[in-house]
Amino acid sequence: GFTGLWTAHSLLRGDPSLRVVVLERETAGFGASGRNGGWCVGDYGGPVGAVEKAHGPGSVEAMHREMHRSVDEVGAVVAEAGLDCGFHKGGAVYFATNDGQLGRLREHHAEVARYGLGDDDWRWPDADEAHAVVHARHVRGGLFTPHAATVHPARLARGLAVEVERLGGVVHEGTRVSAIDGRAVRSDHGTVRAVVVVRATEAYTGSIEGHG
């Protein structure tokens, strides 16, 4: 998936002399990476207070900036490699059609503003402007962020796998990993030994011995 492919890609761009191997049970992008909604968005998936509590003042804004930068980084890699995956950075509108949704959007807007993100990052269009974009019924208002893009996820995953191999890495598809023992990874085709092992198994972690 994307965790493993982006890790491999970043390592090889940083140091082309590295030997990088990706082991994939199915085909690259088989799981959620290749079958998601196609949004590349620099936004939190949950409350941000925990970040500040763990890392101190300024950490929330710093993390936001990195997530915003990551959207542009995806676009830069797509352009550089010429990946045909429909990447388009046009922003995203979060819109409300009832009072509950409107209240949550206002809370989110106030929260990001409190952590130093202004109208350049999150803007509050009026109901008419939001409706003109989404053409949904009963739109009450919305939030707009420019830090979002759309992409064909499966094409991006497949293209990234090809790019990893072009940079000198090796992607072994159809290779089921059964166990990770320190720096040794056991698969149905043999054992791979490495100085560093990255477990990028996400939702499939439970299929590996001892990681249920």
Short mmCIF file of N, CA, C and O in Angstrom, two decimals, residues 147-210:
data_model
loop_
_atom_site.label_atom_id
_atom_site.label_comp_id
_atom_site.label_asym_id
_atom_site.label_seq_id
_atom_site.Cartn_x
_atom_site.Cartn_y
_atom_site.Cartn_z
N HIS A 147 -5.89 23.07 0.41
CA HIS A 147 -4.89 22.01 0.59
C HIS A 147 -5.51 20.63 0.38
O HIS A 147 -5.52 19.77 1.28
N ALA A 148 -6.03 20.40 -0.81
CA ALA A 148 -6.67 19.12 -1.12
C ALA A 148 -6.62 18.88 -2.62
O ALA A 148 -6.69 19.82 -3.41
N ALA A 149 -6.51 17.62 -2.98
CA ALA A 149 -6.48 17.23 -4.38
C ALA A 149 -7.29 15.96 -4.58
O ALA A 149 -7.58 15.24 -3.62
N THR A 150 -7.66 15.70 -5.82
CA THR A 150 -8.29 14.44 -6.18
C THR A 150 -7.28 13.62 -6.98
O THR A 150 -6.40 14.18 -7.65
N VAL A 151 -7.42 12.31 -6.91
CA VAL A 151 -6.46 11.43 -7.58
C VAL A 151 -7.13 10.07 -7.82
O VAL A 151 -8.03 9.68 -7.07
N HIS A 152 -6.71 9.38 -8.85
CA HIS A 152 -7.16 7.99 -9.06
C HIS A 152 -6.23 7.12 -8.21
O HIS A 152 -5.06 6.93 -8.56
N PRO A 153 -6.71 6.61 -7.09
CA PRO A 153 -5.82 5.95 -6.13
C PRO A 153 -5.12 4.70 -6.65
O PRO A 153 -3.93 4.48 -6.38
N ALA A 154 -5.83 3.87 -7.41
CA ALA A 154 -5.20 2.64 -7.91
C ALA A 154 -4.09 2.96 -8.92
O ALA A 154 -3.02 2.35 -8.90
N ARG A 155 -4.35 3.93 -9.78
CA ARG A 155 -3.32 4.33 -10.75
C ARG A 155 -2.10 4.93 -10.05
O ARG A 155 -0.96 4.72 -10.48
N LEU A 156 -2.34 5.70 -8.99
CA LEU A 156 -1.22 6.26 -8.24
C LEU A 156 -0.41 5.15 -7.59
O LEU A 156 0.83 5.15 -7.65
N ALA A 157 -1.08 4.17 -6.98
CA ALA A 157 -0.37 3.08 -6.31
C ALA A 157 0.43 2.25 -7.32
O ALA A 157 1.61 1.93 -7.09
N ARG A 158 -0.19 1.92 -8.44
CA ARG A 158 0.51 1.12 -9.45
C ARG A 158 1.69 1.91 -10.04
O ARG A 158 2.78 1.37 -10.24
N GLY A 159 1.46 3.19 -10.30
CA GLY A 159 2.52 4.02 -10.84
C GLY A 159 3.67 4.19 -9.87
O GLY A 159 4.84 4.20 -10.27
N LEU A 160 3.34 4.29 -8.59
CA LEU A 160 4.38 4.44 -7.57
C LEU A 160 5.22 3.17 -7.47
O LEU A 160 6.44 3.23 -7.28
N ALA A 161 4.59 2.02 -7.61
CA ALA A 161 5.33 0.75 -7.58
C ALA A 161 6.31 0.67 -8.75
O ALA A 161 7.46 0.25 -8.58
N VAL A 162 5.87 1.10 -9.92
CA VAL A 162 6.76 1.12 -11.09
C VAL A 162 7.92 2.08 -10.85
O VAL A 162 9.07 1.80 -11.19
N GLU A 163 7.61 3.24 -10.25
CA GLU A 163 8.64 4.25 -10.00
C GLU A 163 9.66 3.76 -8.97
O GLU A 163 10.85 4.03 -9.08
N VAL A 164 9.21 3.02 -7.95
CA VAL A 164 10.12 2.43 -6.97
C VAL A 164 11.13 1.52 -7.67
O VAL A 164 12.34 1.57 -7.39
N GLU A 165 10.65 0.70 -8.60
CA GLU A 165 11.56 -0.19 -9.31
C GLU A 165 12.46 0.57 -10.28
O GLU A 165 13.62 0.21 -10.46
N ARG A 166 11.95 1.64 -10.87
CA ARG A 166 12.80 2.46 -11.75
C ARG A 166 13.96 3.07 -10.98
O ARG A 166 15.07 3.24 -11.49
N LEU A 167 13.71 3.39 -9.70
CA LEU A 167 14.74 4.00 -8.85
C LEU A 167 15.70 2.96 -8.27
O LEU A 167 16.64 3.32 -7.55
N GLY A 168 15.47 1.68 -8.56
CA GLY A 168 16.39 0.64 -8.11
C GLY A 168 15.85 -0.30 -7.06
O GLY A 168 16.53 -1.25 -6.66
N GLY A 169 14.63 -0.06 -6.59
CA GLY A 169 14.03 -0.97 -5.62
C GLY A 169 13.45 -2.20 -6.31
O GLY A 169 13.40 -2.27 -7.54
N VAL A 170 13.03 -3.15 -5.50
CA VAL A 170 12.40 -4.37 -6.03
C VAL A 170 11.07 -4.57 -5.32
O VAL A 170 11.01 -4.54 -4.08
N VAL A 171 10.00 -4.77 -6.08
CA VAL A 171 8.69 -5.05 -5.51
C VAL A 171 8.33 -6.49 -5.81
O VAL A 171 8.17 -6.87 -6.97
N HIS A 172 8.23 -7.31 -4.76
CA HIS A 172 7.85 -8.72 -4.92
C HIS A 172 6.36 -8.85 -4.62
O HIS A 172 5.94 -8.87 -3.46
N GLU A 173 5.54 -8.92 -5.68
CA GLU A 173 4.11 -9.13 -5.49
C GLU A 173 3.84 -10.63 -5.36
O GLU A 173 4.69 -11.45 -5.64
N GLY A 174 2.63 -10.96 -4.90
CA GLY A 174 2.29 -12.37 -4.71
C GLY A 174 3.18 -13.05 -3.68
O GLY A 174 3.45 -14.24 -3.79
N THR A 175 3.62 -12.30 -2.68
CA THR A 175 4.53 -12.82 -1.66
C THR A 175 3.91 -12.62 -0.28
O THR A 175 3.85 -11.50 0.23
N ARG A 176 3.44 -13.71 0.31
CA ARG A 176 2.77 -13.62 1.62
C ARG A 176 3.79 -13.68 2.74
O ARG A 176 4.58 -14.62 2.84
N VAL A 177 3.76 -12.66 3.61
CA VAL A 177 4.63 -12.62 4.79
C VAL A 177 3.89 -13.26 5.95
O VAL A 177 2.77 -12.89 6.28
N SER A 178 4.54 -14.24 6.58
CA SER A 178 3.90 -14.95 7.70
C SER A 178 4.42 -14.50 9.06
O SER A 178 3.71 -14.61 10.06
N ALA A 179 5.66 -13.99 9.11
CA ALA A 179 6.23 -13.60 10.40
C ALA A 179 7.36 -12.59 10.21
O ALA A 179 8.04 -12.58 9.19
N ILE A 180 7.52 -11.72 11.22
CA ILE A 180 8.65 -10.79 11.28
C ILE A 180 9.40 -11.09 12.57
O ILE A 180 8.86 -10.96 13.66
N ASP A 181 10.64 -11.49 12.42
CA ASP A 181 11.46 -11.85 13.57
C ASP A 181 12.68 -10.95 13.61
O ASP A 181 13.73 -11.25 13.02
N GLY A 182 12.52 -9.79 14.25
CA GLY A 182 13.61 -8.83 14.29
C GLY A 182 13.91 -8.29 12.91
O GLY A 182 13.09 -7.62 12.29
N ARG A 183 15.10 -8.63 12.40
CA ARG A 183 15.50 -8.17 11.08
C ARG A 183 15.29 -9.22 10.00
O ARG A 183 15.78 -9.08 8.88
N ALA A 184 14.55 -10.25 10.33
CA ALA A 184 14.24 -11.31 9.36
C ALA A 184 12.74 -11.34 9.09
O ALA A 184 11.92 -11.30 10.02
N VAL A 185 12.39 -11.42 7.81
CA VAL A 185 10.99 -11.47 7.41
C VAL A 185 10.75 -12.79 6.68
O VAL A 185 11.37 -13.06 5.64
N ARG A 186 9.88 -13.63 7.25
CA ARG A 186 9.59 -14.93 6.65
C ARG A 186 8.43 -14.80 5.68
O ARG A 186 7.37 -14.29 6.01
N SER A 187 8.62 -15.31 4.46
CA SER A 187 7.55 -15.30 3.47
C SER A 187 7.40 -16.70 2.90
O SER A 187 8.19 -17.60 3.18
N ASP A 188 6.37 -16.88 2.07
CA ASP A 188 6.15 -18.20 1.47
C ASP A 188 7.16 -18.51 0.38
O ASP A 188 7.17 -19.60 -0.18
N HIS A 189 8.03 -17.55 0.05
CA HIS A 189 9.08 -17.80 -0.95
C HIS A 189 10.48 -17.79 -0.34
O HIS A 189 11.46 -17.85 -1.07
N GLY A 190 10.55 -17.66 0.99
CA GLY A 190 11.86 -17.63 1.64
C GLY A 190 11.93 -16.52 2.67
O GLY A 190 10.96 -15.80 2.91
N THR A 191 13.09 -16.38 3.28
CA THR A 191 13.31 -15.38 4.33
C THR A 191 14.16 -14.23 3.81
O THR A 191 15.20 -14.44 3.18
N VAL A 192 13.71 -13.01 4.06
CA VAL A 192 14.45 -11.81 3.69
C VAL A 192 15.06 -11.22 4.96
O VAL A 192 14.36 -11.03 5.96
N ARG A 193 16.35 -10.93 4.92
CA ARG A 193 17.03 -10.32 6.07
C ARG A 193 17.44 -8.89 5.69
O ARG A 193 17.93 -8.66 4.59
N ALA A 194 17.25 -7.97 6.61
CA ALA A 194 17.54 -6.56 6.33
C ALA A 194 18.04 -5.85 7.57
O ALA A 194 17.77 -6.28 8.71
N VAL A 195 18.77 -4.76 7.37
CA VAL A 195 19.23 -3.93 8.49
C VAL A 195 18.03 -3.26 9.16
O VAL A 195 17.95 -3.15 10.38
N VAL A 196 17.06 -2.83 8.34
CA VAL A 196 15.85 -2.19 8.85
C VAL A 196 14.63 -2.84 8.19
O VAL A 196 14.61 -3.03 6.98
N VAL A 197 13.64 -3.18 9.00
CA VAL A 197 12.39 -3.73 8.49
C VAL A 197 11.27 -2.74 8.81
O VAL A 197 11.10 -2.35 9.96
N VAL A 198 10.54 -2.31 7.80
CA VAL A 198 9.40 -1.42 7.98
C VAL A 198 8.13 -2.26 7.85
O VAL A 198 7.88 -2.84 6.80
N ARG A 199 7.35 -2.31 8.92
CA ARG A 199 6.09 -3.07 8.89
C ARG A 199 4.98 -2.12 8.44
O ARG A 199 4.39 -1.40 9.23
N ALA A 200 4.71 -2.12 7.14
CA ALA A 200 3.72 -1.21 6.56
C ALA A 200 2.46 -1.98 6.19
O ALA A 200 1.93 -1.83 5.08
N THR A 201 1.98 -2.80 7.11
CA THR A 201 0.89 -3.74 6.81
C THR A 201 -0.50 -3.21 7.14
O THR A 201 -1.49 -3.82 6.75
N GLU A 202 -0.58 -2.09 7.87
CA GLU A 202 -1.86 -1.44 8.14
C GLU A 202 -2.95 -2.44 8.57
O GLU A 202 -2.77 -3.19 9.51
N ALA A 203 -4.06 -2.49 7.84
CA ALA A 203 -5.21 -3.31 8.24
C ALA A 203 -4.92 -4.81 8.20
O ALA A 203 -5.69 -5.61 8.76
N TYR A 204 -3.84 -5.22 7.54
CA TYR A 204 -3.52 -6.63 7.41
C TYR A 204 -2.49 -7.11 8.45
O TYR A 204 -1.98 -8.22 8.37
N THR A 205 -2.19 -6.27 9.43
CA THR A 205 -1.18 -6.60 10.44
C THR A 205 -1.54 -7.89 11.19
O THR A 205 -0.68 -8.69 11.53
N GLY A 206 -2.83 -8.10 11.42
CA GLY A 206 -3.26 -9.27 12.17
C GLY A 206 -2.98 -10.59 11.48
O GLY A 206 -3.05 -11.66 12.10
N SER A 207 -2.65 -10.55 10.18
CA SER A 207 -2.35 -11.79 9.45
C SER A 207 -0.92 -12.25 9.68
O SER A 207 -0.55 -13.33 9.22
N ILE A 208 -0.12 -11.45 10.39
CA ILE A 208 1.28 -11.79 10.65
C ILE A 208 1.40 -12.40 12.04
O ILE A 208 0.86 -11.86 13.01
N GLU A 209 2.10 -13.48 12.12
CA GLU A 209 2.28 -14.22 13.36
C GLU A 209 2.77 -13.30 14.49
O GLU A 209 3.74 -12.56 14.34
N GLY A 210 2.04 -13.32 15.60
CA GLY A 210 2.43 -12.53 16.76
C GLY A 210 1.98 -11.08 16.75
O GLY A 210 2.25 -10.34 17.69
#
